[in-house]
Coordinates of C-alpha atoms in Angstrom, one line a residue:
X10 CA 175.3 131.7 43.4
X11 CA 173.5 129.2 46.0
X12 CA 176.3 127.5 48.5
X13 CA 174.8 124.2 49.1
X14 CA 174.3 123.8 53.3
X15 CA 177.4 123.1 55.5
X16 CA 178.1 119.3 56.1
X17 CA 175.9 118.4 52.7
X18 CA 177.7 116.3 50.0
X19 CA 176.7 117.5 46.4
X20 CA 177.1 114.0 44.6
X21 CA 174.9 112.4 48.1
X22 CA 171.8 115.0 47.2
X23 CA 172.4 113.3 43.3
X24 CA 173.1 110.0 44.1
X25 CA 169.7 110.4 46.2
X26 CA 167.3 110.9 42.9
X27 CA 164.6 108.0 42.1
X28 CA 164.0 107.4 38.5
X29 CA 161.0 104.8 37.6
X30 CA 160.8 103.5 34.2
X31 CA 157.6 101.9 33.2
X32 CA 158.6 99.4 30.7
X33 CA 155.8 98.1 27.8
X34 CA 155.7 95.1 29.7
X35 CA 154.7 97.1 33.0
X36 CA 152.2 98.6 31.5
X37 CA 150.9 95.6 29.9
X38 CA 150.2 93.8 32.9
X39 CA 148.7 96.4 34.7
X40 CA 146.4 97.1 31.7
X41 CA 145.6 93.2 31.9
X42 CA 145.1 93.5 36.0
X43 CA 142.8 96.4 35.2
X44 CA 140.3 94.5 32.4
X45 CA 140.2 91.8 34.8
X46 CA 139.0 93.7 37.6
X47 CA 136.8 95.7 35.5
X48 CA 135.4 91.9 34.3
X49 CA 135.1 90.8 37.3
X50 CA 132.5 94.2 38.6
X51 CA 130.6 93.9 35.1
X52 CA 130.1 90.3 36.2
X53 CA 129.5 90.2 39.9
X54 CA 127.0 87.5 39.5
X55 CA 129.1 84.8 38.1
X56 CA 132.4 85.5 39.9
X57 CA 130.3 85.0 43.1
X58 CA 128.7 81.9 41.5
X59 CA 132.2 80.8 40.7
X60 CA 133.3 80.9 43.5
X61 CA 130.6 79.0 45.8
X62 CA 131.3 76.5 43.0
X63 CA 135.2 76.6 43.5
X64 CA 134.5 76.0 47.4
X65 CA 132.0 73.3 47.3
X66 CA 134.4 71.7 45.1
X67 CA 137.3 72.3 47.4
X68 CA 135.3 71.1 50.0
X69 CA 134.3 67.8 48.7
X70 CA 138.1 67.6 47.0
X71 CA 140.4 65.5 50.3
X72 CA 136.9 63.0 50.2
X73 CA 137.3 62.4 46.3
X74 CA 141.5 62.5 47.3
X75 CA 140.9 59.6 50.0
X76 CA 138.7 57.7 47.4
X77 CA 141.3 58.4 44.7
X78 CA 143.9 56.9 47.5
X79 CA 142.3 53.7 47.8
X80 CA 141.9 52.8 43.8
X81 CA 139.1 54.7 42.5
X82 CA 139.2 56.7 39.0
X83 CA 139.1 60.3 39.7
X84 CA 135.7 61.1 37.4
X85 CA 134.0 58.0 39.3
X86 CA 134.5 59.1 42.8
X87 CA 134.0 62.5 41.9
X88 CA 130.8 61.6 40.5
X89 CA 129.6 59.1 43.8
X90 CA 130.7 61.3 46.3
X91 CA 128.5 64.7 43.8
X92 CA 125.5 61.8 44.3
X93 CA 125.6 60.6 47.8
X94 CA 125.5 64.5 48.9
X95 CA 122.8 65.3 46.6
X96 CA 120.8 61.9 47.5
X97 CA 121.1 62.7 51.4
X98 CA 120.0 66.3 51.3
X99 CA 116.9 65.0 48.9
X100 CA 116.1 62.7 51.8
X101 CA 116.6 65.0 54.1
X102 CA 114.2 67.2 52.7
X103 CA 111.7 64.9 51.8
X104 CA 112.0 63.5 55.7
X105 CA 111.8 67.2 57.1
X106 CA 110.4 69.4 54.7
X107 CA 106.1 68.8 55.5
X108 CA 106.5 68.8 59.4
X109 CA 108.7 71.4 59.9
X110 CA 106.7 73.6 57.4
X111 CA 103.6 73.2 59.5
X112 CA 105.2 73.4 62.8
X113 CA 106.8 77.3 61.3
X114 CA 103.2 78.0 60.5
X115 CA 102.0 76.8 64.1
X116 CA 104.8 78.9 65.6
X117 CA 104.3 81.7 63.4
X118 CA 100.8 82.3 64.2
X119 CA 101.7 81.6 67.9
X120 CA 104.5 84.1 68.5
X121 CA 101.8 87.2 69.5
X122 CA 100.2 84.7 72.3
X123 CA 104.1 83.9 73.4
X124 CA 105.1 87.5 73.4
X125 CA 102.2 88.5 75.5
X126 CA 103.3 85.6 78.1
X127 CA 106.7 86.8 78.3
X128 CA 105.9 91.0 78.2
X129 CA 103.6 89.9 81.1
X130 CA 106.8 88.5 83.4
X131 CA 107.5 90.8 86.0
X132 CA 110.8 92.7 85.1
X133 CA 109.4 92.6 81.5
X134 CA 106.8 95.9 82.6
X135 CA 109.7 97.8 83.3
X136 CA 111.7 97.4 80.2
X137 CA 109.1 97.4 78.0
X138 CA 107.1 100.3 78.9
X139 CA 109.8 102.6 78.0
X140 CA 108.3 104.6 74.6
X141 CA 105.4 101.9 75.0
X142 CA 107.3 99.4 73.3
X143 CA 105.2 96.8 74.0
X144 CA 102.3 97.7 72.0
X145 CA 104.2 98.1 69.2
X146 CA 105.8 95.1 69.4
X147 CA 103.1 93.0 69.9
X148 CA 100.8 95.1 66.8
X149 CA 104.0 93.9 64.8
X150 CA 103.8 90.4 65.7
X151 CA 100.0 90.4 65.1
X152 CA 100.4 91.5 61.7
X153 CA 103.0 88.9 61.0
X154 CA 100.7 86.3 61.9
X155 CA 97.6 87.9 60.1
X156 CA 99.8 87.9 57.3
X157 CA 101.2 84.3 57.3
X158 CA 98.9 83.5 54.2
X159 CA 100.0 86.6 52.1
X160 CA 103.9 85.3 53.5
X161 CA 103.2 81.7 52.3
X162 CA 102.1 83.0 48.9
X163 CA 105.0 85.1 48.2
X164 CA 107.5 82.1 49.5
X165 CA 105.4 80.2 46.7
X166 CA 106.2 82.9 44.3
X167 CA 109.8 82.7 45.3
X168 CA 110.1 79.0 45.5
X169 CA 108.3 78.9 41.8
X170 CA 111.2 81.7 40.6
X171 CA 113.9 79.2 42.1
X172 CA 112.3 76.8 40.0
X173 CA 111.9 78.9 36.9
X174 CA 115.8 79.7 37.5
X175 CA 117.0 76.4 37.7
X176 CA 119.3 76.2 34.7
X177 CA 121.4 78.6 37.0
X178 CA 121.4 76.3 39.8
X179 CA 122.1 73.2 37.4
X180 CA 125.0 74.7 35.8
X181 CA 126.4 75.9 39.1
X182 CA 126.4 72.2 40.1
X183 CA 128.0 71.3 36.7
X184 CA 130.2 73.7 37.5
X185 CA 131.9 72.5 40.9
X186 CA 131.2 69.2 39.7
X187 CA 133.2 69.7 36.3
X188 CA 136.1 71.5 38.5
X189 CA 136.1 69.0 41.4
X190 CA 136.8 65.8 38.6
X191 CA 139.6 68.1 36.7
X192 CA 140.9 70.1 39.8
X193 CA 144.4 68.3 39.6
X194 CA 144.3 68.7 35.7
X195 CA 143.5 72.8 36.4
X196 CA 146.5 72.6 39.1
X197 CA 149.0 70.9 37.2
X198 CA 148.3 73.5 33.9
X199 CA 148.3 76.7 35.9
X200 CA 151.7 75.6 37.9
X201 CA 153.3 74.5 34.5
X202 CA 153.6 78.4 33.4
X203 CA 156.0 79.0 36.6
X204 CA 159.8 77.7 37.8
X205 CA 160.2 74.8 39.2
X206 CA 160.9 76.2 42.8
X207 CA 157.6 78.7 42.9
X208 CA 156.1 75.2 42.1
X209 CA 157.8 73.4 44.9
X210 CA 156.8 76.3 47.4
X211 CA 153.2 77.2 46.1
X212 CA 151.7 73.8 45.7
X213 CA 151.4 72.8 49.3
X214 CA 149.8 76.0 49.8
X215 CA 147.5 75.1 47.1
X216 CA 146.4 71.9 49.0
X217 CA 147.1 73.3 52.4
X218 CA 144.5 75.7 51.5
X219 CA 142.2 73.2 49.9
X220 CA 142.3 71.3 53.2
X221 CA 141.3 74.2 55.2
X222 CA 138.4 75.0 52.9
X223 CA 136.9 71.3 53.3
X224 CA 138.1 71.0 57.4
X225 CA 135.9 74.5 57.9
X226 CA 133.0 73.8 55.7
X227 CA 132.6 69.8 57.2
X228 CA 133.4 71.0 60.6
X229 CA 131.1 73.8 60.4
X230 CA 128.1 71.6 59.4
X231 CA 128.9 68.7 61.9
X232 CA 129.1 71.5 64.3
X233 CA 125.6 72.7 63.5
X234 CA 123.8 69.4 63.4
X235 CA 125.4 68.7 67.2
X236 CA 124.0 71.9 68.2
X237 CA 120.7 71.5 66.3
X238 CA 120.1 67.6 68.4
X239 CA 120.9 69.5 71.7
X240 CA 118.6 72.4 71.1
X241 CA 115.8 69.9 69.9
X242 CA 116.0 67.2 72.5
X243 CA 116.6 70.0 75.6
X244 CA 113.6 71.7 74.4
X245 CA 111.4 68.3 73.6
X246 CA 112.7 67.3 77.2
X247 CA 111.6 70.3 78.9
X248 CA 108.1 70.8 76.7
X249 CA 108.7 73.6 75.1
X250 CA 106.6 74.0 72.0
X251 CA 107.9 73.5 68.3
X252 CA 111.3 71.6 69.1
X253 CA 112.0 70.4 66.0
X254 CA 111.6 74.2 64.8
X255 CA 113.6 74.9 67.3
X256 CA 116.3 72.9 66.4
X257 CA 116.5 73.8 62.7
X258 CA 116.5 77.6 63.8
X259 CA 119.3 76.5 66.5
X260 CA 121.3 74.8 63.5
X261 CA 121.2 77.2 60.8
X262 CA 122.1 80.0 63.3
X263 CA 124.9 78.1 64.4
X264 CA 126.0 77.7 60.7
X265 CA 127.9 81.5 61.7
X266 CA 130.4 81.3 63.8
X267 CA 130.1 82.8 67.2
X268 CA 127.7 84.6 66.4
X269 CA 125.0 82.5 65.4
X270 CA 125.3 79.8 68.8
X271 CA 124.4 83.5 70.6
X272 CA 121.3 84.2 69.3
X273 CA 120.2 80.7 68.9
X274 CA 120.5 80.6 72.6
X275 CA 118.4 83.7 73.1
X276 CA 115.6 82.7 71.3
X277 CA 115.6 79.4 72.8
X278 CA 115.9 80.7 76.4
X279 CA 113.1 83.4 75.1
X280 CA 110.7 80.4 74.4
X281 CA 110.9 78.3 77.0
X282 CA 110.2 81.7 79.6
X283 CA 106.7 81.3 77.5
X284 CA 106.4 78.2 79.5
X285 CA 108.2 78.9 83.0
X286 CA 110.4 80.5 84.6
X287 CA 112.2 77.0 85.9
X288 CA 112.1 75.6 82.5
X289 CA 114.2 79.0 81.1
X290 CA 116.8 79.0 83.5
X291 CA 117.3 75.5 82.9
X292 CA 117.5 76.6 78.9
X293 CA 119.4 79.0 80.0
X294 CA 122.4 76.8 81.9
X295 CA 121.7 73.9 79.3
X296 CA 123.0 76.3 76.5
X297 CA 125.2 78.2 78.5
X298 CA 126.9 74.5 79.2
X299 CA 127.1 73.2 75.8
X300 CA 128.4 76.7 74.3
X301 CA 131.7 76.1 76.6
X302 CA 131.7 72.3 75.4
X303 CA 131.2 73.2 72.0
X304 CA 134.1 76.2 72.1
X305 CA 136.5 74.1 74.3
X306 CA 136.1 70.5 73.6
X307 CA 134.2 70.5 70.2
X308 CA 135.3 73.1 68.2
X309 CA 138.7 72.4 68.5
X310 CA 137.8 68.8 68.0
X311 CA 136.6 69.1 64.6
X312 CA 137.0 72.8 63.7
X313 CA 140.3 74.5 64.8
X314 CA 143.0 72.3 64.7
X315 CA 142.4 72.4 61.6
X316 CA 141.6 75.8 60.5
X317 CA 143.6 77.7 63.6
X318 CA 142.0 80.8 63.4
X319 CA 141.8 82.8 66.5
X320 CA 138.7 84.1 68.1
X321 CA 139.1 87.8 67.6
X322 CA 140.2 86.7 63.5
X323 CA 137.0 84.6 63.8
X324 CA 134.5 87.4 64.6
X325 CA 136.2 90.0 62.4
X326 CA 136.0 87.4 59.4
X327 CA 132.7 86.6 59.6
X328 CA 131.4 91.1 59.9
X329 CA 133.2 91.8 57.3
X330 CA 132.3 88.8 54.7
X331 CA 128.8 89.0 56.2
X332 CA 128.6 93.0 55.3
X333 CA 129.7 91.6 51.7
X334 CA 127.8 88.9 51.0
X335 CA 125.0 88.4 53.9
X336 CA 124.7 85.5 55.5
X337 CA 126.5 83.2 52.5
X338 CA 129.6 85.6 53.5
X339 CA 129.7 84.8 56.7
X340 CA 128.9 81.6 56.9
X341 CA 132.0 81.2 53.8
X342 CA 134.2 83.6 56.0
X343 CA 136.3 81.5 57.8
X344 CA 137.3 79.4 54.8
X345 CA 138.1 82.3 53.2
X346 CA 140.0 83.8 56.4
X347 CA 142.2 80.4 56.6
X348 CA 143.3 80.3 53.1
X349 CA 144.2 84.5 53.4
X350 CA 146.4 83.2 56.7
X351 CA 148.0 80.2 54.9
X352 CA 148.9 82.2 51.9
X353 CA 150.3 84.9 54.0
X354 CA 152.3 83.0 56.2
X355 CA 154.1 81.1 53.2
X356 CA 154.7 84.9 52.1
X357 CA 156.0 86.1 54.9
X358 CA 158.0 82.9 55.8
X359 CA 161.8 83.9 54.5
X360 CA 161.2 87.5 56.3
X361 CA 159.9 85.8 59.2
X362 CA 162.9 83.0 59.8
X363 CA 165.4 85.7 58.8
X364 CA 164.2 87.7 62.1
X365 CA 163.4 84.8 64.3
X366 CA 167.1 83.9 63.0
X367 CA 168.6 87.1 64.6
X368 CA 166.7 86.7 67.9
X369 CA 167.9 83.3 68.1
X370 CA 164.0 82.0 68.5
X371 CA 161.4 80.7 66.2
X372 CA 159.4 81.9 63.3
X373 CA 155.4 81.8 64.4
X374 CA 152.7 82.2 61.6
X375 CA 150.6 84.8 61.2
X376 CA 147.1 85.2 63.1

């Protein structure tokens, strides 16, 4: 007979004993959670096309909200404001579209001369020379321009596949357009299947997250067109070739978060060394100047207040959406990123204030 250790309560060592039931119920749901995620990897595509339409429609929603506010029907603002972006992108294009074109063929077919003037600085040598870099580099940018007409053809192709794959693009559009005019329709339905108080807690999430969505997205953009003018008029100013290619380069960089403003600044501070040296350090302190303008005074302006994302929650958004999704994922990674933070700090809130209750001090959200 086995004595059971000294000090060791037999009924403790049974009342200890974990017994998990799974009830049909359980295993329903979970059977349900596992079809849907199954679904959702069959169908890849349209989840991801779902959900660009979700956020354009989120991000157009508090401008359809203000018009709402101030008498309009929901369908007819939804509908105006769907027009008025479409119309000024269409302009847009048709403004931009046939000079910028030739000036990326111009700097195309330029870049070999440019890289010879800059592997020629002094400094440059040095660098360069290590596992004869240079060559290589500049047999590379040769080929690129010898190959501009094989490139144009193939963006032809592409742009005639677009084309040939527009019922896609049209019934994305239909899409966010069909969810933006029904969004509080959608909300109301899928909040009428819970109590009362998950309603009262989860619905100003819902719109706290919507918010965020349309802040990042309109900030983001005004952000980049602020830094695209700056690039283009510093490098018009100080004669730098191609500025207007410069400043669509400079503004769809910028589109990515700290990232992009970086190497938007390199590659203008590498084009204007084509012209001289003084004209590159200016470059060089002009974007060095507006960087800390647009991160201190800007982007807090337009951009964080709303979102309040830190930087280090910034970065980390953006490589890990962008290793997902390319560049769409990161330039949608900080919407994403603020909805995850307002949806976990309402779920962490009762935890939190119980503990900031004990310390006698306040509950912060999460970062």
């Amino acid at each position: 007979m086995t004595e059971d250790p000294p000090g060791e309560d037999p009924r403790r060592a049974e009342a200890q004993r974990v017994e998990i039931v799974f009830t049909a119920r359980t295993l329903l749901t979970l059977l349900g959670v596992a079809a849907l995620v199954a679904l959702g990897l069959l169908s890849l595509g349209t989840v991801i096309s779902i959900v660009l339409a979700a956020v354009l429609a989120f991000g157009l929603d508090p401008i359809v909200v203000g018009l709402v506010a101030r008498g309009w029907k929901r369908g007819v603002a939804s509908l105006s404001v769907f027009f008025g972006l479409f119309a000024a992108v269409f302009a847009l294009v048709l403004v931009t579209a046939g000079p910028v074109w030739r000036e990326i063929v111009e700097f195309i077919q330029a870049v070999p001369g440019y890289w010879e003037e800059i592997s020629s600085k002094p400094g440059f040598q040095d660098i360069l020379s290590t596992a004869n870099a240079d060559n290589h580099i500049a047999d590379l940018l040769k080929q690129l321009a010898e190959g501009l007409p094989d490139a144009a053809s193939a963006l032809l192709g592409i742009a005639g596949g677009v084309f040939g794959s527009v019922l896609s693009l049209v019934t994305l559009t239909f899409l966010a357009l069909f969810l933006l005019m029904e969004r509080p329709t959608i909300t109301d339905w899928l909040f009428g299947f819970t109590r009362p108080e998950t309603d009262g807690r989860w619905r100003p999430v819902l719109e706290d997250s919507i918010s965020a969505i349309s802040s990042s997205l309109i900030g983001n953009l005004a952000i980049s067109l602020v830094a695209a003018t700056v690039a283009g008029v510093s490098a018009w100013l100080l004669g730098l070739p191609f500025p207007l290619v410069l400043a669509v380069i400079t503004g769809l960089l910028d589109l990515i978060p700290q990232i992009g403003a970086t190497v938007a600044a390199v590659i203008l501070v590498a084009v204007a060394l084509t012209v001289g040296t003084t004209e590159a350090i200016i470059m060089l302190i002009v974007q060095l100047v507006y960087q800390q303008l647009e991160n201190y005074v800007v982007y807090p302006i337009v951009y964080r207040k709303a979102v309040s994302l830190s930087g280090f929650t910034t970065i980390a958004a953006v490589l890990m959406f962008g290793s997902l999704l390319g560049v769409v994922g990161a330039i949608l990674a900080v919407p994403f990123a603020a909805v995850v933070k307002i949806v976990l700090r309402e779920a962490t809130r009762p935890r939190t204030e119980q503990m900031a209750a004990l310390r006698g001090g306040s509950a912060d959200g999460v970062d």
